PDB file of C-alpha atoms in Angstrom:
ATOM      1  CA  UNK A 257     -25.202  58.115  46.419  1.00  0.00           C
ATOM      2  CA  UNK A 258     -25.797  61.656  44.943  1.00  0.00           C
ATOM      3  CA  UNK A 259     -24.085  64.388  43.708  1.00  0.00           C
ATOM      4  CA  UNK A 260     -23.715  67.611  44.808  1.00  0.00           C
ATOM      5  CA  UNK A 261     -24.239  69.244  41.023  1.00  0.00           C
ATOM      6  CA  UNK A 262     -28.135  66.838  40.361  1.00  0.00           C
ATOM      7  CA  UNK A 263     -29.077  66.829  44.216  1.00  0.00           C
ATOM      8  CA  UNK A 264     -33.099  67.993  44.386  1.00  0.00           C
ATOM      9  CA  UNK A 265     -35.316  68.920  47.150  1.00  0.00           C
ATOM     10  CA  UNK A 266     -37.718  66.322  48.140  1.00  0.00           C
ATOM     11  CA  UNK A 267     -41.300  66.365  48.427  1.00  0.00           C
ATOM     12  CA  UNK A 268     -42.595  63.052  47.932  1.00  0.00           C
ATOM     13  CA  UNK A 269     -41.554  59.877  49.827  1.00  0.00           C
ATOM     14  CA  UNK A 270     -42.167  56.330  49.783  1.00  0.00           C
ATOM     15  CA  UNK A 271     -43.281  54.099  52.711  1.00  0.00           C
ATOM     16  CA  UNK A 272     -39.728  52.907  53.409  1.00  0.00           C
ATOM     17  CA  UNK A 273     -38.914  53.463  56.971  1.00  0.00           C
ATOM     18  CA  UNK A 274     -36.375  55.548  58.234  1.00  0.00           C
ATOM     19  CA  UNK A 275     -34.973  53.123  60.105  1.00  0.00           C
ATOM     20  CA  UNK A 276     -33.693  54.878  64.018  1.00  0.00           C
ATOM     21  CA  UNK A 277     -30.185  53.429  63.730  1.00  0.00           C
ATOM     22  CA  UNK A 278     -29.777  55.112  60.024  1.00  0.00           C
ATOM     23  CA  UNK A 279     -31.156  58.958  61.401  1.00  0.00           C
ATOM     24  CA  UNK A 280     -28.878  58.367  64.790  1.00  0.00           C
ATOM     25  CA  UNK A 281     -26.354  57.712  62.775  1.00  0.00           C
ATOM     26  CA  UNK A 282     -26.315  60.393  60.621  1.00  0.00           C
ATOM     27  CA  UNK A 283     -27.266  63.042  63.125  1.00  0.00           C
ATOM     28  CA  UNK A 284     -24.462  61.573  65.123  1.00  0.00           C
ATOM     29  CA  UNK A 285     -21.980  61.948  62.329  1.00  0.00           C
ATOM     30  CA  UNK A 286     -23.275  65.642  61.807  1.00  0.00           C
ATOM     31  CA  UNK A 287     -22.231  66.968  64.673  1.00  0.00           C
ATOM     32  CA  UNK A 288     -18.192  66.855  63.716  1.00  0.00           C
ATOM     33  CA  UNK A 289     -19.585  70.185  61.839  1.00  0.00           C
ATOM     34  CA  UNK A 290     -18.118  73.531  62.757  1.00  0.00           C
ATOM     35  CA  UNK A 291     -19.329  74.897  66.146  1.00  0.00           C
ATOM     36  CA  UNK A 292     -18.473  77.951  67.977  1.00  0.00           C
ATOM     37  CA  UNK A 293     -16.290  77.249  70.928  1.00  0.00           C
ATOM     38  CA  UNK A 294     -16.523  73.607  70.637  1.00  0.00           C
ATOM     39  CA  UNK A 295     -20.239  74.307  72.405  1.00  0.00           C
ATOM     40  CA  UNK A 296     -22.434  72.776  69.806  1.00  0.00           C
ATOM     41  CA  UNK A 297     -25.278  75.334  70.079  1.00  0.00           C
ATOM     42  CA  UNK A 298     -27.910  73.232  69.008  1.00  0.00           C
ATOM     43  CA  UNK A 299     -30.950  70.731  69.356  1.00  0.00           C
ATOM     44  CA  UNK A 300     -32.973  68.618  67.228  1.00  0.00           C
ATOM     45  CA  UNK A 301     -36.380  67.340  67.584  1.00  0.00           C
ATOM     46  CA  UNK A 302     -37.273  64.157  65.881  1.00  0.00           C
ATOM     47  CA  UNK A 303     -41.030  64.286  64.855  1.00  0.00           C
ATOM     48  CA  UNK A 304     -42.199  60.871  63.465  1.00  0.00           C
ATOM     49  CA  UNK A 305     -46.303  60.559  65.486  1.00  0.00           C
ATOM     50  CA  UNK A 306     -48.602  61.534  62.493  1.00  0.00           C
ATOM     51  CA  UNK A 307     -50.575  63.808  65.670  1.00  0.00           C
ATOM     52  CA  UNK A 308     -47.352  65.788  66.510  1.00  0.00           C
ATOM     53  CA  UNK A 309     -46.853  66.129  62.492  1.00  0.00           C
ATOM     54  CA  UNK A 310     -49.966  67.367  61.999  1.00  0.00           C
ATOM     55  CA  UNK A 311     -49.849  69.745  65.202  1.00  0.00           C
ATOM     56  CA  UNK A 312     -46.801  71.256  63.014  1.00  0.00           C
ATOM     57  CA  UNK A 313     -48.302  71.598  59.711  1.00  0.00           C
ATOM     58  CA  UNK A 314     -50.561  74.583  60.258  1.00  0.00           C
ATOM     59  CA  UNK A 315     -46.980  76.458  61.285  1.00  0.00           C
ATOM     60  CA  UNK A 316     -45.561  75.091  57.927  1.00  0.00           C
ATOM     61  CA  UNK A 317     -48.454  76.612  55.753  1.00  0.00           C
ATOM     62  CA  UNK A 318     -50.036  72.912  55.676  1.00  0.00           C
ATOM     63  CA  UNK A 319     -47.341  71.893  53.355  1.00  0.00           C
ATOM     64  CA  UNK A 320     -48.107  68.318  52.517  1.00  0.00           C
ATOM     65  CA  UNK A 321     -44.179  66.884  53.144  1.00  0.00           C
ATOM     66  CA  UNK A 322     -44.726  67.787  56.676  1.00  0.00           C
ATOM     67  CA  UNK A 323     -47.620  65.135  57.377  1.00  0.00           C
ATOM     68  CA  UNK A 324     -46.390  62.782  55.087  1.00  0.00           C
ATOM     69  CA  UNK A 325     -42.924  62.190  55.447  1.00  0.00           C
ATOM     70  CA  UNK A 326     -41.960  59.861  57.493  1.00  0.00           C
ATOM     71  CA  UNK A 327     -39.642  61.794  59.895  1.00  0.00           C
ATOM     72  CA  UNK A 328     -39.655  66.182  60.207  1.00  0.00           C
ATOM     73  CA  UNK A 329     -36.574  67.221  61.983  1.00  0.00           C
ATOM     74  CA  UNK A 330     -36.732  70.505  63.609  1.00  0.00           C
ATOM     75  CA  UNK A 331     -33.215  72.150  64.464  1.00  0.00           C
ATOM     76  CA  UNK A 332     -33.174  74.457  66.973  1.00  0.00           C
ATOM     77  CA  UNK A 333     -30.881  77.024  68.170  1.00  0.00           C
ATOM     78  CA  UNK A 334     -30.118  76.319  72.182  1.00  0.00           C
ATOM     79  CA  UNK A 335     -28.083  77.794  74.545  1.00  0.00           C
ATOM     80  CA  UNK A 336     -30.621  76.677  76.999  1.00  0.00           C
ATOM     81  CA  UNK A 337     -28.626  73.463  77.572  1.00  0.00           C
ATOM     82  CA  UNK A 338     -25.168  75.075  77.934  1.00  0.00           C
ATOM     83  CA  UNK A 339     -26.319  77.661  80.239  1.00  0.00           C
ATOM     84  CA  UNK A 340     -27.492  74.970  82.467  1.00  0.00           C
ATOM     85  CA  UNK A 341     -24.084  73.535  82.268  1.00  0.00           C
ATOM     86  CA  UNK A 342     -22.573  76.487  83.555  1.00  0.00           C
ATOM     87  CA  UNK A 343     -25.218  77.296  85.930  1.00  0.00           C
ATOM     88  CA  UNK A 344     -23.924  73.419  87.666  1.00  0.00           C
ATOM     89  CA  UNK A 345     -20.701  74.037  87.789  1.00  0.00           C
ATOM     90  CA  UNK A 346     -20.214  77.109  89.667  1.00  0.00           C
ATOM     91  CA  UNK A 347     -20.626  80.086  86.433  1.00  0.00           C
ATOM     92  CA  UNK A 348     -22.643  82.596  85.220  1.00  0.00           C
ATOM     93  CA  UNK A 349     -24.234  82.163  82.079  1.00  0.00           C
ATOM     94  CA  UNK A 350     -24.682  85.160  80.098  1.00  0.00           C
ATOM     95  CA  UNK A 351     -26.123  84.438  76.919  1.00  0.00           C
ATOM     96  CA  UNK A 352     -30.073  86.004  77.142  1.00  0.00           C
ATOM     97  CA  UNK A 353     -28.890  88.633  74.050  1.00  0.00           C
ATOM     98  CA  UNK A 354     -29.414  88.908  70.408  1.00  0.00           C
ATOM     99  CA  UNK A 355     -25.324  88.103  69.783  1.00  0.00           C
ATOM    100  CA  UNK A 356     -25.925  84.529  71.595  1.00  0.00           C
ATOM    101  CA  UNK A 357     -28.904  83.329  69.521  1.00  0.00           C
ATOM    102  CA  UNK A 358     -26.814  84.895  65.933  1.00  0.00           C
ATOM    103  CA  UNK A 359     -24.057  82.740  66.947  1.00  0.00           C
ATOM    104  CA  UNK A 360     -26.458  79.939  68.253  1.00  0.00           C
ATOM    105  CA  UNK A 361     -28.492  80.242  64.804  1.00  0.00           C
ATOM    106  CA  UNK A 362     -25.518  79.520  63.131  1.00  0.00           C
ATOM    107  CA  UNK A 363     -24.519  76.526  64.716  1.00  0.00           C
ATOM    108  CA  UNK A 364     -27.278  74.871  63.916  1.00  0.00           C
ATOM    109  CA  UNK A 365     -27.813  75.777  60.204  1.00  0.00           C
ATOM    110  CA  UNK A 366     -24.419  74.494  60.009  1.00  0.00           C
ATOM    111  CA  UNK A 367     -25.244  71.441  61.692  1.00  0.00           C
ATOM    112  CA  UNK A 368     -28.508  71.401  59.262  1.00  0.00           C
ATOM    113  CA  UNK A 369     -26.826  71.306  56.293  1.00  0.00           C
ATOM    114  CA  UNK A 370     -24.270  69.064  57.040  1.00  0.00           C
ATOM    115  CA  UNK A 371     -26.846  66.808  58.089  1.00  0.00           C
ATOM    116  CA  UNK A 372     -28.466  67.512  54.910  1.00  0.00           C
ATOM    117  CA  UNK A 373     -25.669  66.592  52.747  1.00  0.00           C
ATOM    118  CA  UNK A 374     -24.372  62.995  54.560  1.00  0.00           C
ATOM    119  CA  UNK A 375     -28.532  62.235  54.408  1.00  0.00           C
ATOM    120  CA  UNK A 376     -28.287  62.671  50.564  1.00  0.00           C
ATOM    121  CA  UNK A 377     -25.328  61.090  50.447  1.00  0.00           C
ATOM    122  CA  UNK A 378     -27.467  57.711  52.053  1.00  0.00           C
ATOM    123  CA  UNK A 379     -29.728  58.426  49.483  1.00  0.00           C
ATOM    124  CA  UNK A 380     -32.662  59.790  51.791  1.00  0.00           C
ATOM    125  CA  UNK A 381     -34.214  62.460  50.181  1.00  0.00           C
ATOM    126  CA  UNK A 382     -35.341  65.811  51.857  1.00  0.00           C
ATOM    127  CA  UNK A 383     -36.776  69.487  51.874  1.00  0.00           C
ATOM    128  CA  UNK A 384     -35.378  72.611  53.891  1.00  0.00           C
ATOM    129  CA  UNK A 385     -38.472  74.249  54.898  1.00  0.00           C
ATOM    130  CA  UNK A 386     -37.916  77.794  55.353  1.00  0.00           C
ATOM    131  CA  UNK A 387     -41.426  78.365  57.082  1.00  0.00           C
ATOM    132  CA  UNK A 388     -39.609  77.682  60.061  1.00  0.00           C
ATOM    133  CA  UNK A 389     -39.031  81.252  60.701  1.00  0.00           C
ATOM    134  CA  UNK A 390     -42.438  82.637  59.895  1.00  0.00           C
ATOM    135  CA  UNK A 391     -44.546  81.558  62.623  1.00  0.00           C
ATOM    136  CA  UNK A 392     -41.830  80.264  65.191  1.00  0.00           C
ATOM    137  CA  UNK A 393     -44.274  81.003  68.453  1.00  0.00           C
ATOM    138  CA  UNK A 394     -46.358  78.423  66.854  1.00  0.00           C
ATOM    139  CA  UNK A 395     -43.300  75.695  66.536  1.00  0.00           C
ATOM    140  CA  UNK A 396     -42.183  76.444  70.177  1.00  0.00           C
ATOM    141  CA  UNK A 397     -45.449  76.449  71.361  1.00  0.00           C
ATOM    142  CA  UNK A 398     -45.697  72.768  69.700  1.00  0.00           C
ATOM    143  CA  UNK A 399     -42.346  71.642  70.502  1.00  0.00           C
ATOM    144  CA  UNK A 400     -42.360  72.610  74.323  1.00  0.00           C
ATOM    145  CA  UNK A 401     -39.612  74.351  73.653  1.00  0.00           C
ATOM    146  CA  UNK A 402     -37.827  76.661  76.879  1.00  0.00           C
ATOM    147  CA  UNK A 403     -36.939  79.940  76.973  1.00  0.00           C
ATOM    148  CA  UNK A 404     -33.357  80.224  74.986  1.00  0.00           C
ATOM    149  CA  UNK A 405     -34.503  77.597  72.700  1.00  0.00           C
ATOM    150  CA  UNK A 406     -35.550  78.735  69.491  1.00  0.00           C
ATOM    151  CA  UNK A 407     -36.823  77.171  66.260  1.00  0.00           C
ATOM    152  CA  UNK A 408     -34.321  78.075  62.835  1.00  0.00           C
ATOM    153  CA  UNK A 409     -34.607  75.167  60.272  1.00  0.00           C
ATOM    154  CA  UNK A 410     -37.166  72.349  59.748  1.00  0.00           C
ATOM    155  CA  UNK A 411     -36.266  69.159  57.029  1.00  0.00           C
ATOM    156  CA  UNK A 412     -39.036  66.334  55.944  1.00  0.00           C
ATOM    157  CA  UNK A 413     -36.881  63.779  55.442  1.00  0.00           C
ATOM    158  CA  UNK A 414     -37.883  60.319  53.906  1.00  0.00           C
ATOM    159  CA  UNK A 415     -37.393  57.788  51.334  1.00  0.00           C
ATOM    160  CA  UNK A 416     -37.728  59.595  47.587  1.00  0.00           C
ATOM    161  CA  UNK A 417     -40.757  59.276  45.820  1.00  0.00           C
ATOM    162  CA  UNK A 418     -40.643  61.205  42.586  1.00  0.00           C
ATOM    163  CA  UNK A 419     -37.451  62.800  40.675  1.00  0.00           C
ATOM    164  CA  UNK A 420     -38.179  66.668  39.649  1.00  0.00           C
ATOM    165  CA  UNK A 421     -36.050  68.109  37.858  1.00  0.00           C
ATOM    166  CA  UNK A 422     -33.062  70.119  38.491  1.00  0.00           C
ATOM    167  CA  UNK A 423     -33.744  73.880  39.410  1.00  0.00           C
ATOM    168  CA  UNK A 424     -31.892  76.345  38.068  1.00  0.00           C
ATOM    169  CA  UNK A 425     -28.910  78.446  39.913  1.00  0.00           C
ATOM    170  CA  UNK A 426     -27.198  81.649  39.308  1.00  0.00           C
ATOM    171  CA  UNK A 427     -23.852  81.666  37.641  1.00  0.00           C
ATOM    172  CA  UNK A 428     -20.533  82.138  39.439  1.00  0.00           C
ATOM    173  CA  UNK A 429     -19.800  85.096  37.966  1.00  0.00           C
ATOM    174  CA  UNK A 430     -23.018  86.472  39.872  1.00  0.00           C
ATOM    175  CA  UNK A 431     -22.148  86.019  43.315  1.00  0.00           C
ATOM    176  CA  UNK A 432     -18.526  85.786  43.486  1.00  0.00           C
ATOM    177  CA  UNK A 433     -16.604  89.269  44.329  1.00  0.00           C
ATOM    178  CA  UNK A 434     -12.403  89.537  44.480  1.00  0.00           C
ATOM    179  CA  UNK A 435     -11.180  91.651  47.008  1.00  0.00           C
ATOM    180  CA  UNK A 436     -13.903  93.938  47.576  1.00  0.00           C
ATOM    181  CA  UNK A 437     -17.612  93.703  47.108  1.00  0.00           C
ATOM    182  CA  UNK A 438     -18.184  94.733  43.224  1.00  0.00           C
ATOM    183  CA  UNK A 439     -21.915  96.485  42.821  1.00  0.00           C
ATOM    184  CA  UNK A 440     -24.220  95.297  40.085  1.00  0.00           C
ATOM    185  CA  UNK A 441     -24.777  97.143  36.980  1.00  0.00           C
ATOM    186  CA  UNK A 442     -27.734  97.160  34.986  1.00  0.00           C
ATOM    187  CA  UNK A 443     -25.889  95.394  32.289  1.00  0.00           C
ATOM    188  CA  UNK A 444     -24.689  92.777  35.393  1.00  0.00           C
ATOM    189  CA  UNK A 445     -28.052  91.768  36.367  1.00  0.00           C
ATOM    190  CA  UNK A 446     -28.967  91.183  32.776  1.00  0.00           C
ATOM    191  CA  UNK A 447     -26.260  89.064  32.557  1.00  0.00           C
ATOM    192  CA  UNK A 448     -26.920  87.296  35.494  1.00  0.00           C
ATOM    193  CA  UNK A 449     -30.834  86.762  36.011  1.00  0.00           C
ATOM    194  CA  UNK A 450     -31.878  86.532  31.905  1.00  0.00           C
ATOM    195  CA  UNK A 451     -31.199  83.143  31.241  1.00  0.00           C
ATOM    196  CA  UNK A 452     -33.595  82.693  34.426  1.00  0.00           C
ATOM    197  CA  UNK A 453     -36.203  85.023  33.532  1.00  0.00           C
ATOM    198  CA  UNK A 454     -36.230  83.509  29.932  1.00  0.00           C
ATOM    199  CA  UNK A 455     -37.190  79.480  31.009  1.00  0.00           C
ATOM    200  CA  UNK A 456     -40.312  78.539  29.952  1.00  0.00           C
ATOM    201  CA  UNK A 457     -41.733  77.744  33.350  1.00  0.00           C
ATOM    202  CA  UNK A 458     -40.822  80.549  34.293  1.00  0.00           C
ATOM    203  CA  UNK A 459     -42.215  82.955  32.125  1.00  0.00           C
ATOM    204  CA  UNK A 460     -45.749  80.777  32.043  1.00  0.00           C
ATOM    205  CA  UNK A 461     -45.020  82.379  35.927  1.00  0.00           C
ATOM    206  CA  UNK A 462     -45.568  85.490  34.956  1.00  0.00           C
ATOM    207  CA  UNK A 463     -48.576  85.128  32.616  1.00  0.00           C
ATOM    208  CA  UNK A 464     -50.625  83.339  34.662  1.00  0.00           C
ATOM    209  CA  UNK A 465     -50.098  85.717  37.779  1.00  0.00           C
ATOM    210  CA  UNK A 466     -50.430  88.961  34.994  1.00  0.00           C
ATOM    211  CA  UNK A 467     -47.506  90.580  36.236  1.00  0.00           C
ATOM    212  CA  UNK A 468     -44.550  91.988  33.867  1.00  0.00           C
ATOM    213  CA  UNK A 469     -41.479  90.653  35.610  1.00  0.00           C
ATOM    214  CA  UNK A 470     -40.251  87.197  37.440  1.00  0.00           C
ATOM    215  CA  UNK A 471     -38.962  89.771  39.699  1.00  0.00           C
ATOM    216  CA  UNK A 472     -42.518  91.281  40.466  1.00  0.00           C
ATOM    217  CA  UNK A 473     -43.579  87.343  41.319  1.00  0.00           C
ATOM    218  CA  UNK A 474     -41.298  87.887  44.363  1.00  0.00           C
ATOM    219  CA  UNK A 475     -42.146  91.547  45.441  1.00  0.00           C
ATOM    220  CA  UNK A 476     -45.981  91.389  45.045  1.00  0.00           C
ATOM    221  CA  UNK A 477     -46.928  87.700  45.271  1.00  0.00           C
ATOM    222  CA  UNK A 478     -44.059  85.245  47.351  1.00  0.00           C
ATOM    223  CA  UNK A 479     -42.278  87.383  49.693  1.00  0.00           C
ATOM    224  CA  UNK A 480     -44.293  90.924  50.174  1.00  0.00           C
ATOM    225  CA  UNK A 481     -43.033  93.617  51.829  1.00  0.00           C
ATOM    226  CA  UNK A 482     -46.362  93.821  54.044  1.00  0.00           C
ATOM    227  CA  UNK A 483     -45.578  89.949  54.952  1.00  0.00           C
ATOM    228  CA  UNK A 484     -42.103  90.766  55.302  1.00  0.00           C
ATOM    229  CA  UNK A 485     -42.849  93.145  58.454  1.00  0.00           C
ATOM    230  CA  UNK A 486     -45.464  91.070  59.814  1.00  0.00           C
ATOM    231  CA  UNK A 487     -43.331  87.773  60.220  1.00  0.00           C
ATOM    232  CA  UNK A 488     -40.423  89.893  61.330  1.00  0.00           C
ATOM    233  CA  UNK A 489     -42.643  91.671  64.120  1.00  0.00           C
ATOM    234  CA  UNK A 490     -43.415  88.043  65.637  1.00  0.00           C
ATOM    235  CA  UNK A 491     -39.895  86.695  64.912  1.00  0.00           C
ATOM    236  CA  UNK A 492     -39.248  89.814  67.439  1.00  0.00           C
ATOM    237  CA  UNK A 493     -41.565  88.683  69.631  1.00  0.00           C
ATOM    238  CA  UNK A 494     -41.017  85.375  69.448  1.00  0.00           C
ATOM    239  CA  UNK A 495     -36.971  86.398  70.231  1.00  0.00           C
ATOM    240  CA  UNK A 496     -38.348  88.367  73.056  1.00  0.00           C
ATOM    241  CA  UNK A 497     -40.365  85.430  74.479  1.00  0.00           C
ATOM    242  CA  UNK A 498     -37.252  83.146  74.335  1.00  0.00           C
ATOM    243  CA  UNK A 499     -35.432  85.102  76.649  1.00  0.00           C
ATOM    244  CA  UNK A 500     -32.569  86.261  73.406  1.00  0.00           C
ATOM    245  CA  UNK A 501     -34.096  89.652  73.204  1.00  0.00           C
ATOM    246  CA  UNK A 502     -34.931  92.425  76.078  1.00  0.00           C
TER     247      UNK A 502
END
C-alpha cells in the first residue's frame, strides 16, 4: 500500500494482468467522489486491445506507457448521457454551453484522481497524461466519442516496473494564502523555486538545452507560447465540435 508523501508516477509496468474484477472494482468504488448535483458527469473508456492503444498513441505524442501498459483509461467529461435521461423522461436538456462542460470537466478530474489514489493504494502503479488536452479531436475521433462527450484526463495504468525517484514539490509556504491572495515578491519566488532550480538534474537541464534559467526550459522549450495558442485554437474547436461551444 503506498503513501501519499513517496507515491511516483508510473511509466514502466510488468506483465501482471490487471485483472477486470480489480479495475471494476476500483472504478466502482471511485465514483462515491464528489459530483455536481449527484449527476456524475462522467465516462470512462477502458482501452486494453494493443490496436486501439496504438490508434491512441500518436494523440499522446507516442509516449511509450500508452502501448505498453496494460490498461489506458480515458475519462471523459459527458453530459451526453444525462441529457438523454432527461430527453426520456419528459425535460429539456440544456447543457450544449461552455458552463456545462467546466462543471462536467470537473467531475471527472475528480473522479480521476480519486481513482488514482484507491489504484495506488492496491499498489497498481500509474501516469496522468496531460496530452489528453492537446490533440482531443484526435482522442474523440478514436474513441467514437458523441457530441457532448469530451476527452479531459488519460491514466496508463499497470503493474510497476521500475521505482524512480521522488520528484520534487514546492513548499507550503509557496502556495498557501490566508485570507486573501498574497502576491509574490521577488524575494518570494527566490524563496520558493531555488532549492528547485539548484538540484543537480536540474541544472544539467539547463546546460544541455543552453538556456540561462529552469524557468526558460518551460517558456522556450516544454510549454511555448506559440504551442500554447495552437492547442488552445483546436481545444476550441474541438469544444465547438462537441456541441459545448457555439
Amino acid at each position: 500500500m503506498k503513501n501519499i508523501n513517496t507515491r511516483k508516477s508510473i511509466r514502466k509496468y510488468s506483465d501482471k494482468e490487471v485483472s477486470d474484477e480489480l479495475l471494476n472494482r476500483l472504478l466502482s468504488e471511485a465514483s462515491r467522489t464528489q459530483t455536481m448535483g449527484n449527476m456524475q458527469l462522467y465516462s470512462v473508456v477502458i482501452t486494453r486491445s494493443a490496436e486501439m492503444k496504438a490508434k491512441l498513441a500518436p494523440a499522446h505524442f507516442n509516449q511509450p506507457m500508452v502501448t505498453e501498459a496494460p490498461v489506458v483509461l480515458t475519462v471523459c467529461a459527458d453530459f451526453n448521457r444525462a441529457s438523454n435521461w432527461c430527453r426520456c423522461r419528459k425535460a429539456a436538456p440544456g447543457y450544449d454551453n461552455f458552463l456545462s462542460f467546466i462543471n462536467a470537466a470537473t467531475d471527472a478530474l475528480l473522479y480521476t484522481q480519486t481513482f488514482c489514489n484507491l489504484a495506488e493504494e492496491e499498489g497498481l502503479g500509474l501516469c496522468f497524461l496531460g496530452t489528453t488536452v492537446y490533440m482531443p479531436q484526435m482522442i474523440i475521433d478514436t474513441l467514437q466519442l458523441p457530441k457532448l462527450v469530451m476527452p479531459v484526463a488519460t491514466i496508463t495504468l499497470g503493474w510497476p516496473d521500475e521505482n524512480p525517484p521522488l520528484s520534487d514539490r514546492l513548499p507550503l509556504a509557496s502556495f498557501i494564502h490566508d485570507e486573501t491572495y498574497r502576491e509574490y515578491s521577488p524575494a518570494d519566488i527566490d524563496r520558493y523555486y531555488g532549492p528547485k532550480e539548484e538540484l543537480e538534474e536540474n541544472k544539467e537541464f539547463v546546460r544541455i538545452n543552453n538556456k540561462e534559467t529552469l524557468a526558460q526550459i518551460f517558456t522556450d522549450i516544454r510549454y511555448t507560447k506559440k504551442d500554447n495558442e495552437a492547442m488552445s485554437a483546436g481545444m476550441i474547436e474541438a469544444l465547438k465540435r462537441q456541441g459545448f461551444i457555439l
